[in-house]
Structures are given as C-alpha cells and as structure tokens.
Short mmCIF file of C-alpha atoms and ligand atoms in Angstrom, two decimals:
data_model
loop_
_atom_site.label_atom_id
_atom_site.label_comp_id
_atom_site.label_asym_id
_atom_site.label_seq_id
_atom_site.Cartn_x
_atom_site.Cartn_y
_atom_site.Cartn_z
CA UNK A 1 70.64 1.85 85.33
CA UNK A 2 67.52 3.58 83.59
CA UNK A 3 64.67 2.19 82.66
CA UNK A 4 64.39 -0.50 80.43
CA UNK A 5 63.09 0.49 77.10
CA UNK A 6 59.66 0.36 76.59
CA UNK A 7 57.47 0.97 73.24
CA UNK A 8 53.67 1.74 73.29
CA UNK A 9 50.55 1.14 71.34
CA UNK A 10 49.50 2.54 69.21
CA UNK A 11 52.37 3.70 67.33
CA UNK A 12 52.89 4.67 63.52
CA UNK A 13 55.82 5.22 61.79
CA UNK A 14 56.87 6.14 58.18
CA UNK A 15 60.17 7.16 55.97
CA UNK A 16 61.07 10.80 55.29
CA UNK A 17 60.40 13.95 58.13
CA UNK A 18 57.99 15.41 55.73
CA UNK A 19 55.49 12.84 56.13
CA UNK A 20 54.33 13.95 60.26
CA UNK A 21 51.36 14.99 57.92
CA UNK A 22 50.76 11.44 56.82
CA UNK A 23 51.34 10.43 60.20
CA UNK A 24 48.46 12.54 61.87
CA UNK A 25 46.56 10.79 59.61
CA UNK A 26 47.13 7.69 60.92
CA UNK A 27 47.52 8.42 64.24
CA UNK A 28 43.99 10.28 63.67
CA UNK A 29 42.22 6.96 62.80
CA UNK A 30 44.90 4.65 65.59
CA UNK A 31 43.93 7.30 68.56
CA UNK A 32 40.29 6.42 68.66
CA UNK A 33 40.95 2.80 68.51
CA UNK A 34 40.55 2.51 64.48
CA UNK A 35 42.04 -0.07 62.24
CA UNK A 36 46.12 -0.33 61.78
CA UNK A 37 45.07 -0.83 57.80
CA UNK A 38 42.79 1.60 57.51
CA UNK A 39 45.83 3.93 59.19
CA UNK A 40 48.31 2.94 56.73
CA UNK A 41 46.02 3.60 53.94
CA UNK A 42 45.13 7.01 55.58
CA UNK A 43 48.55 7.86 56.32
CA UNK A 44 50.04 7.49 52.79
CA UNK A 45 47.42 8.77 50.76
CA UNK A 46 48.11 12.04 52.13
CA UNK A 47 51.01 12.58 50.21
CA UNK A 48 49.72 10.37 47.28
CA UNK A 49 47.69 13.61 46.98
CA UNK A 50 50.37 15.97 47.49
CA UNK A 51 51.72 17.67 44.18
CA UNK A 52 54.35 18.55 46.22
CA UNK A 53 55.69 15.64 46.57
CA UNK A 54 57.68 14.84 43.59
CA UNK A 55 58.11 11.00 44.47
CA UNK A 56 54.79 10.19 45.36
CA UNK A 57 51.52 10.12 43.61
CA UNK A 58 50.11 13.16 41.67
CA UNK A 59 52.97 15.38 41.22
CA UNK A 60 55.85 12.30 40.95
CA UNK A 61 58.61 13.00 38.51
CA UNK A 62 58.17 10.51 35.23
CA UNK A 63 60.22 8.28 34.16
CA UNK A 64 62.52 9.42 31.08
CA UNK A 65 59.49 9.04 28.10
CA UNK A 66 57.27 11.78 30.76
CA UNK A 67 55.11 9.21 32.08
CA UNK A 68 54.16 8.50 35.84
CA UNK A 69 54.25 5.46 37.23
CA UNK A 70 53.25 4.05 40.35
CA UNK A 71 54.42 1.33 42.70
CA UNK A 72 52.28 0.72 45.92
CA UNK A 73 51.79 -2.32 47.92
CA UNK A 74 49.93 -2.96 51.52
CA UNK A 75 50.20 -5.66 54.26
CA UNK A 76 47.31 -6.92 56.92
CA UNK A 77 48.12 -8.21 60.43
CA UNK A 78 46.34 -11.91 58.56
CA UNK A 79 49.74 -11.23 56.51
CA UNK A 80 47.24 -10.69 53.75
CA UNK A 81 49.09 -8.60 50.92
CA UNK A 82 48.04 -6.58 48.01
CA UNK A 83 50.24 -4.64 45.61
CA UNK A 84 49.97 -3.13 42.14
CA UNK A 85 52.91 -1.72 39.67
CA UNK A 86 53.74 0.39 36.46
CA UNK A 87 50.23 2.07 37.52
CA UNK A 88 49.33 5.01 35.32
CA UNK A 89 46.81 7.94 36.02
CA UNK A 90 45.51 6.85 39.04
CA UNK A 91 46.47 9.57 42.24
CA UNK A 92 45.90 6.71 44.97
CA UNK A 93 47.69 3.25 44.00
CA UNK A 94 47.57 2.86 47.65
CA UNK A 95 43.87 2.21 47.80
CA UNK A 96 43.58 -0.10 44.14
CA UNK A 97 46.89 -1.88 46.37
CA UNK A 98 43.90 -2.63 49.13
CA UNK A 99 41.46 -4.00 46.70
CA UNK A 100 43.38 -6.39 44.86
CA UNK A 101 44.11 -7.67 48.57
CA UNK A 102 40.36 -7.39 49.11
CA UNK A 103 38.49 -8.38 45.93
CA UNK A 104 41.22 -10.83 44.17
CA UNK A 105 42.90 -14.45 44.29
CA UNK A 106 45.89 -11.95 43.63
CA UNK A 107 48.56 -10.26 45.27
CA UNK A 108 50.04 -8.29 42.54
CA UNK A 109 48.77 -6.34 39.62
CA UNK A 110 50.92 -4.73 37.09
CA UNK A 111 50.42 -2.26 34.33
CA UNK A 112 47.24 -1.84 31.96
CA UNK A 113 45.62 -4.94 33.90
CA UNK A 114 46.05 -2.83 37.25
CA UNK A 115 44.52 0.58 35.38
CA UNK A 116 41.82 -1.79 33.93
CA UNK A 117 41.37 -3.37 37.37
CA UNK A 118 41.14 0.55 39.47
CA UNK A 119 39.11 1.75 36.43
CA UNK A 120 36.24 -1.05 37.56
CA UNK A 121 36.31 0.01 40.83
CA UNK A 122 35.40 3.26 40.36
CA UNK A 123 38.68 5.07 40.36
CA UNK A 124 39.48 8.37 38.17
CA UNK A 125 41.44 8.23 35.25
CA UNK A 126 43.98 11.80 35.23
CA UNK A 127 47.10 13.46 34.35
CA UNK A 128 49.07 13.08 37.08
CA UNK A 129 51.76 15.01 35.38
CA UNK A 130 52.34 18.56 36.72
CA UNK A 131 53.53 21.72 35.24
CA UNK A 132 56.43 21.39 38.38
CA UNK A 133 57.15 17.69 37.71
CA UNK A 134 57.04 18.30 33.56
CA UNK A 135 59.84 21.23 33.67
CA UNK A 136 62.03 18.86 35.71
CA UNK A 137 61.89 16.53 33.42
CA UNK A 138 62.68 18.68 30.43
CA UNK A 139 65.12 19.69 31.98
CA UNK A 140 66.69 16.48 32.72
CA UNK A 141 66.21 15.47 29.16
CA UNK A 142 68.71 17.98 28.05
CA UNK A 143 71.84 16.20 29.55
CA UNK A 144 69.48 12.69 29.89
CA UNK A 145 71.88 11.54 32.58
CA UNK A 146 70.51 8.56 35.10
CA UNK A 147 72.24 9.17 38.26
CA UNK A 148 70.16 8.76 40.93
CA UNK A 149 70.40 11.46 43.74
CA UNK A 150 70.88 10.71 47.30
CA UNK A 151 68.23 11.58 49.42
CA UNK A 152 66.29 14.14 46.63
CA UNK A 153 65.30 16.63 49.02
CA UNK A 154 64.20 14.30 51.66
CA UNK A 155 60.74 13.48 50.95
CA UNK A 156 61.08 10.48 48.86
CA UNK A 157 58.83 7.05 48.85
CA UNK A 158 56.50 6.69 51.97
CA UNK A 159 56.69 3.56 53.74
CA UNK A 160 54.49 3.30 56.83
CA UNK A 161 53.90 0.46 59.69
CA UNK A 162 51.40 0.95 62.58
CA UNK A 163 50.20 -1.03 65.08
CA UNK A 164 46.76 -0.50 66.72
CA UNK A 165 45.21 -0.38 70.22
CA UNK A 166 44.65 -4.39 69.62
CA UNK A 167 48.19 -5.27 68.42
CA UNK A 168 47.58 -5.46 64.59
CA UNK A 169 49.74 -4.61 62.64
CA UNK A 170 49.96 -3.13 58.90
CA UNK A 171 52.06 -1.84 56.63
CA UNK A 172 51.94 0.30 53.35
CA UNK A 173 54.64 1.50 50.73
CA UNK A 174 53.55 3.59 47.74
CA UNK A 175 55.69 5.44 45.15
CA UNK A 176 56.43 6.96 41.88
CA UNK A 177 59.72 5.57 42.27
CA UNK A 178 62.89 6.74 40.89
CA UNK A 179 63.12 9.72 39.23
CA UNK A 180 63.72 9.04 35.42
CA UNK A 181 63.63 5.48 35.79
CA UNK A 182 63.57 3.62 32.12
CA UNK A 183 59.83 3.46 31.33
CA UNK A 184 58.90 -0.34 33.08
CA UNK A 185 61.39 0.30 36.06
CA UNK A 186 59.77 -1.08 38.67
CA UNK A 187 61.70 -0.75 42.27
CA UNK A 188 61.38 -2.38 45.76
CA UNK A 189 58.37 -0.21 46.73
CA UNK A 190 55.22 -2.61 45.63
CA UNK A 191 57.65 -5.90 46.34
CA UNK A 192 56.64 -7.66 49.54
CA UNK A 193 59.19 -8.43 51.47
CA UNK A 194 61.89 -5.96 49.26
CA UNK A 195 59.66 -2.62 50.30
CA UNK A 196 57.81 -3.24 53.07
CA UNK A 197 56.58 -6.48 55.36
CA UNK A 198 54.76 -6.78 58.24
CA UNK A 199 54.06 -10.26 60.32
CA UNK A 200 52.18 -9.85 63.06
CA UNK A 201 53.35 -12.04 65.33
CA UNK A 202 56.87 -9.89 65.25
CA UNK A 203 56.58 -6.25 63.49
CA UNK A 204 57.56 -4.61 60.77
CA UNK A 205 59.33 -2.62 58.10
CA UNK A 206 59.93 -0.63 55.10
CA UNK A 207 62.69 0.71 52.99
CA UNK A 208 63.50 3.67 50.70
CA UNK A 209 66.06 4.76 48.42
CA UNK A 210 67.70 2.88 45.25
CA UNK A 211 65.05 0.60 44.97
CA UNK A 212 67.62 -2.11 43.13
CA UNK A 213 69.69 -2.53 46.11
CA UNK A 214 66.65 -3.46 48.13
CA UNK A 215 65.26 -5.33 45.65
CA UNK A 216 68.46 -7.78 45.67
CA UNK A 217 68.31 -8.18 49.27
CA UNK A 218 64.96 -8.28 50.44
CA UNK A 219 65.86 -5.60 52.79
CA UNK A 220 62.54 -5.46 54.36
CA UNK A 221 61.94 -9.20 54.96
CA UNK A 222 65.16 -9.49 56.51
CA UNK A 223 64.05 -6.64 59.05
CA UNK A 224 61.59 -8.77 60.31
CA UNK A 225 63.24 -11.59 60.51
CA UNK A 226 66.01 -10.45 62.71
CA UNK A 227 63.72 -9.60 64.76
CA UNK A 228 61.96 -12.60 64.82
CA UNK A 229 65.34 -13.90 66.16
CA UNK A 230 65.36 -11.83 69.05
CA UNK A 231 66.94 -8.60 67.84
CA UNK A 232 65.92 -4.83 68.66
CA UNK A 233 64.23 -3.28 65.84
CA UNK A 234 67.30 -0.79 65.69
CA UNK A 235 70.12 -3.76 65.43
CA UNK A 236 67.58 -5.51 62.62
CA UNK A 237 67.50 -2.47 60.28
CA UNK A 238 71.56 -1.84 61.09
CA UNK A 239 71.71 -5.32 60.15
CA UNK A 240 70.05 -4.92 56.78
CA UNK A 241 72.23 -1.74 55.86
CA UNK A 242 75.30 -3.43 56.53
CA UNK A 243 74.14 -6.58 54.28
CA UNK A 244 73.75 -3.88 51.55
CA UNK A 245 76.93 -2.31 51.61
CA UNK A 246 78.77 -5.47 52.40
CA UNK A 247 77.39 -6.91 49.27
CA UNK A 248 77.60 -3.37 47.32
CA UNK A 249 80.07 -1.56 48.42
CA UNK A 250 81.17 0.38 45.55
CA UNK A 251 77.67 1.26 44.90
CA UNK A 252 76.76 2.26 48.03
CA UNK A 253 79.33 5.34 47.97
CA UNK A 254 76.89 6.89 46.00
CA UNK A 255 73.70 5.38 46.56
CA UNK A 256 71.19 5.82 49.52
CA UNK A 257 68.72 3.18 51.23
CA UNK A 258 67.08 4.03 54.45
CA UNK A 259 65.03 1.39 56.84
CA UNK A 260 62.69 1.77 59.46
CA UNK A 261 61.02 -0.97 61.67
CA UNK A 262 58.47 -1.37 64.52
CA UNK A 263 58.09 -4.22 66.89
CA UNK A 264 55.09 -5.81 68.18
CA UNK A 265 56.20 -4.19 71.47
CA UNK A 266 56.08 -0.68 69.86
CA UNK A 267 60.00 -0.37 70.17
CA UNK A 268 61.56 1.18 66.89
CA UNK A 269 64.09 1.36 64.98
CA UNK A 270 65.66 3.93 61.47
CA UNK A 271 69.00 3.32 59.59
CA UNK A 272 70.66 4.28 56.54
CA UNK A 273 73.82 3.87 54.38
CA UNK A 274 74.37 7.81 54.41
CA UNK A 275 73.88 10.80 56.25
CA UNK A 276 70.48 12.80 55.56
CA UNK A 277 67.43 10.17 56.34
CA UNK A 278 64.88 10.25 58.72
CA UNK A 279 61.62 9.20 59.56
CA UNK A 280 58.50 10.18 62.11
CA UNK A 281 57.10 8.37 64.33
CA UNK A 282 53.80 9.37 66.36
CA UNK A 283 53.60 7.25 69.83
CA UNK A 284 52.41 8.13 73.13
CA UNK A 285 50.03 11.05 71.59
CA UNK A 286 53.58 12.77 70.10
CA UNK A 287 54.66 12.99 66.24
CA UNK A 288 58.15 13.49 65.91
CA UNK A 289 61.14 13.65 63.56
CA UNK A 290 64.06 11.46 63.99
CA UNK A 291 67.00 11.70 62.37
CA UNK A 292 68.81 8.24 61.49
CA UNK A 293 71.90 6.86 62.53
CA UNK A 294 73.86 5.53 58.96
CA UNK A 295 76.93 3.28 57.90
CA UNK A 296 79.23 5.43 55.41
CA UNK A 297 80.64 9.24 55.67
CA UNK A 298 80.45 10.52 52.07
CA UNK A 299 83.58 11.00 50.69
CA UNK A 300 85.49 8.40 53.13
N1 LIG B 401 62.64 2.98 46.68
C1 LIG B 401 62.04 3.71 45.61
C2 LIG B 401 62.33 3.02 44.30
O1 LIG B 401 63.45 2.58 44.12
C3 LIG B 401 62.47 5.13 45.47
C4 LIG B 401 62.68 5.94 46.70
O2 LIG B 401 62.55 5.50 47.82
O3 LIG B 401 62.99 7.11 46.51
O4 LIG B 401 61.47 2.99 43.46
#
C-alpha cells in the first residue's frame, strides 16, 4: 500500500495552465507566511493586467455592443464576501471586489454604482479595449453568431483558492466573462457560491466555463459541500460535473465547465465536462500544470 495521501500548507491553486504566473504571485506572498487574501488578490490581478489575456481584465473580448465588462468576486476565511458586476473601465475588479467586502454593508455591486463606488476609491477610469480584443470583435460582428467556444485557447476566467501557513483560507474569481455575451450578461464568476466559495472550516472552489450552467447549479457551493460531507476534493468537483451534465445533457455536448477545489488539508482536486482543462497548483515550493480528468468524449 503507498502512502496515504497527504496535502500541505500553503498551497494555491487556480483554473487554466497559463495562470503559474498568477500563481507565483501568490505563492510569493503564501511562502513568507503572508495573508491567503492578500494571495488571491495578488494572484489574479496578474492576469487582470495581462492584455493577453482575452478573458480577463484589460485586454477581455467585449460583449457584442464592444464594451468590457467585468465580473469579480472574493471570499475571506471569516466567510466574508465581496463581489462587483457589469464593471466598466476599471483593469482590477478584483481589488474594488475587496473593498466593497472591506468598506460596505454590501456584498455585491453592480454596474455604474460599482464604477461610481471604484472611482471614490481612487481607482483609474480607462479603455480597457485593445486594438487585439477590438479586431476580434469586428470580426465576430460580421457573422454575429453566439456560440460559445469550448475551452478558447485555454486561458479563460481565473479562479483561485489558497490556504496560508495558518490555515486560512480565500478565494477569488475575476472575469470579463463570455466572449460576446449580450451587453448585461452577467455569468457565475462574481456569484458566491456559483463561481467560487470558500468556508474555512472545509476548503474551497471555483469554476470556469459557460457561466449559465454554473450559475443554475451552484457548482461551486456544492464543491464545498461535498466535502463538508466527507468527500475528497477530487470526488466533490466529479460530483458537481456530473450534476451538470445529468441535468444538461444536450448542452453539455457542446459546452465546457471546469472545477477545481482545495481542502483544508491541502488535498486537491480539477474536473471538467470535456477534454482540454487544467489548472496549477503551487504546493510544497513547486508550481505545476495539471491536466484534468473530464466526463464526455466529444463527438460520443
Ligand atoms: N465562467 C465565465 C462566465 O461564464 C467564463 C469563463 O470561464 O470563460 O462568465
């Protein structure tokens, strides 16, 4: 028999292979004994920056009208939350996500009120729109199709859990959500529980992918909560595919959602409904790629 698994703090983890680079961040605040929120918020600002990454942040693809719009929401080991949606011009939704946690009787803020609300705080209003993201969408206005792609090039919405050298945990989601999208679409990403949810007497998780699916499920709620019962972090997010495409079958032929999920004990866990997703996860001083297990063969 070989050893019994065993996880170890601290640990980070987050959706999409692309994002070891918003890991190191993390890890760089975890490894000398820093805050799991501050790590989170670290983390996914990194490719909040990115205008690279066409699904986060500066450099997101609009929705169909050309305008960018941002989903983000953040989780403390208190299971204190903050969130904001429909954010325009702002490159780090991530960090007004903290503040309304911080410096409101809210959770959520949506829209002009959210703008209004980073604005106050000292954020920058600016086009967030690049030449890169702009073309695709002219592009995509000339047949003006909405089919969402599986797995765009792999580097879709960050979610991102970590757990600190004192056990807390914290979690972070932030997006520009589906490519696009009607202008108002908002997705699972800044929903607690539907894009990411941390408790930290358990773990947590996160979800990407067609947003709608997770939405109707609470995919990332239900993560946790298997695991509250008892189940490996691995079974919990199998578990929470399988709801999906038991529910949705038809639609999950051609639709992707991914999971991952940390335990309080540092064990993890990555699913998906196809081929194609992985995550990163930096633990014992190593950042590395995984590539997740999944439900359907395309095609079958
Ligand atoms: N889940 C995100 C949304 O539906 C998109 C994604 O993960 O690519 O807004």
């Amino acid at each position: 028999m070989g050893e019994p698994e065993r996880g170890a703090l601290p640990v980070v983890i987050a959706t999409w292979g692309p994002n070891l680079k918003a890991n190191a961040a993390a890890w760089e605040v975890l490894s000398k004994g820093g805050y799991a929120l501050d790590a989170v918020e670290a983390g996914v600002r990194i490719p909040e920056a990115d205008p690279l990454d066409t699904s986060v942040g500066y450099g997101g693809f609009p929705d169909r009208d050309g305008n960018v719009t941002l989903d983000a929401c953040i989780m403390d080991e208190k299971g204190m939350a903050g969130s904001v949606s429909f954010l325009q011009h702002i490159m780090h939704p991530i960090s007004v996500a903290r503040l309304v946690m911080e410096k409101t009787p809210h959770v959520m803020l949506v829209g002009d009120g959210a703008l209004k609300f980073a604005l106050e705080q000292g954020f920058k209003k600016e086009n967030l729109l690049t030449d890169v993201a702009k073309k695709a969408w002219e592009e995509w206005k000339v047949e003006s199709k909405y089919k969402p792609i599986i797995n765009v090039e792999r580097h879709d919405t960050i979610g991102m859990v970590a757990i600190d050298t004192q056990s807390r945990i914290a979690g972070a989601c932030t997006t520009s959500g589906a490519a696009f999208k009607m202008n108002g679409r908002v997705g699972d990403s800044p929903i607690i529980g539907a894009g990411m949810f941390v408790d930290n007497e358990v773990g947590g998780a996160a979800s990407t992918g067609l947003g709608e699916m997770v939405l109707r499920t609470l995919g990332s709620f239900l993560v946790v909560e298997e695991m509250r019962r008892g189940a490996h972090p691995q079974k919990a997010v199998e578990t929470a595919v399988k709801r999906i495409i038991r529910k949705y079958p038809k639609q999950c032929e051609e639709a992707q959602v991914g999971f991952i999920a940390v335990d309080k004990k540092g064990r993890h866990g990555g699913y998906a409904i196809q081929k194609g997703f992985n995550y990163v996860l930096y633990q014992r001083g190593k950042n590395e790629v995984f590539e997740a297990g999944y439900k359907l063969i395309p095609g079958k």
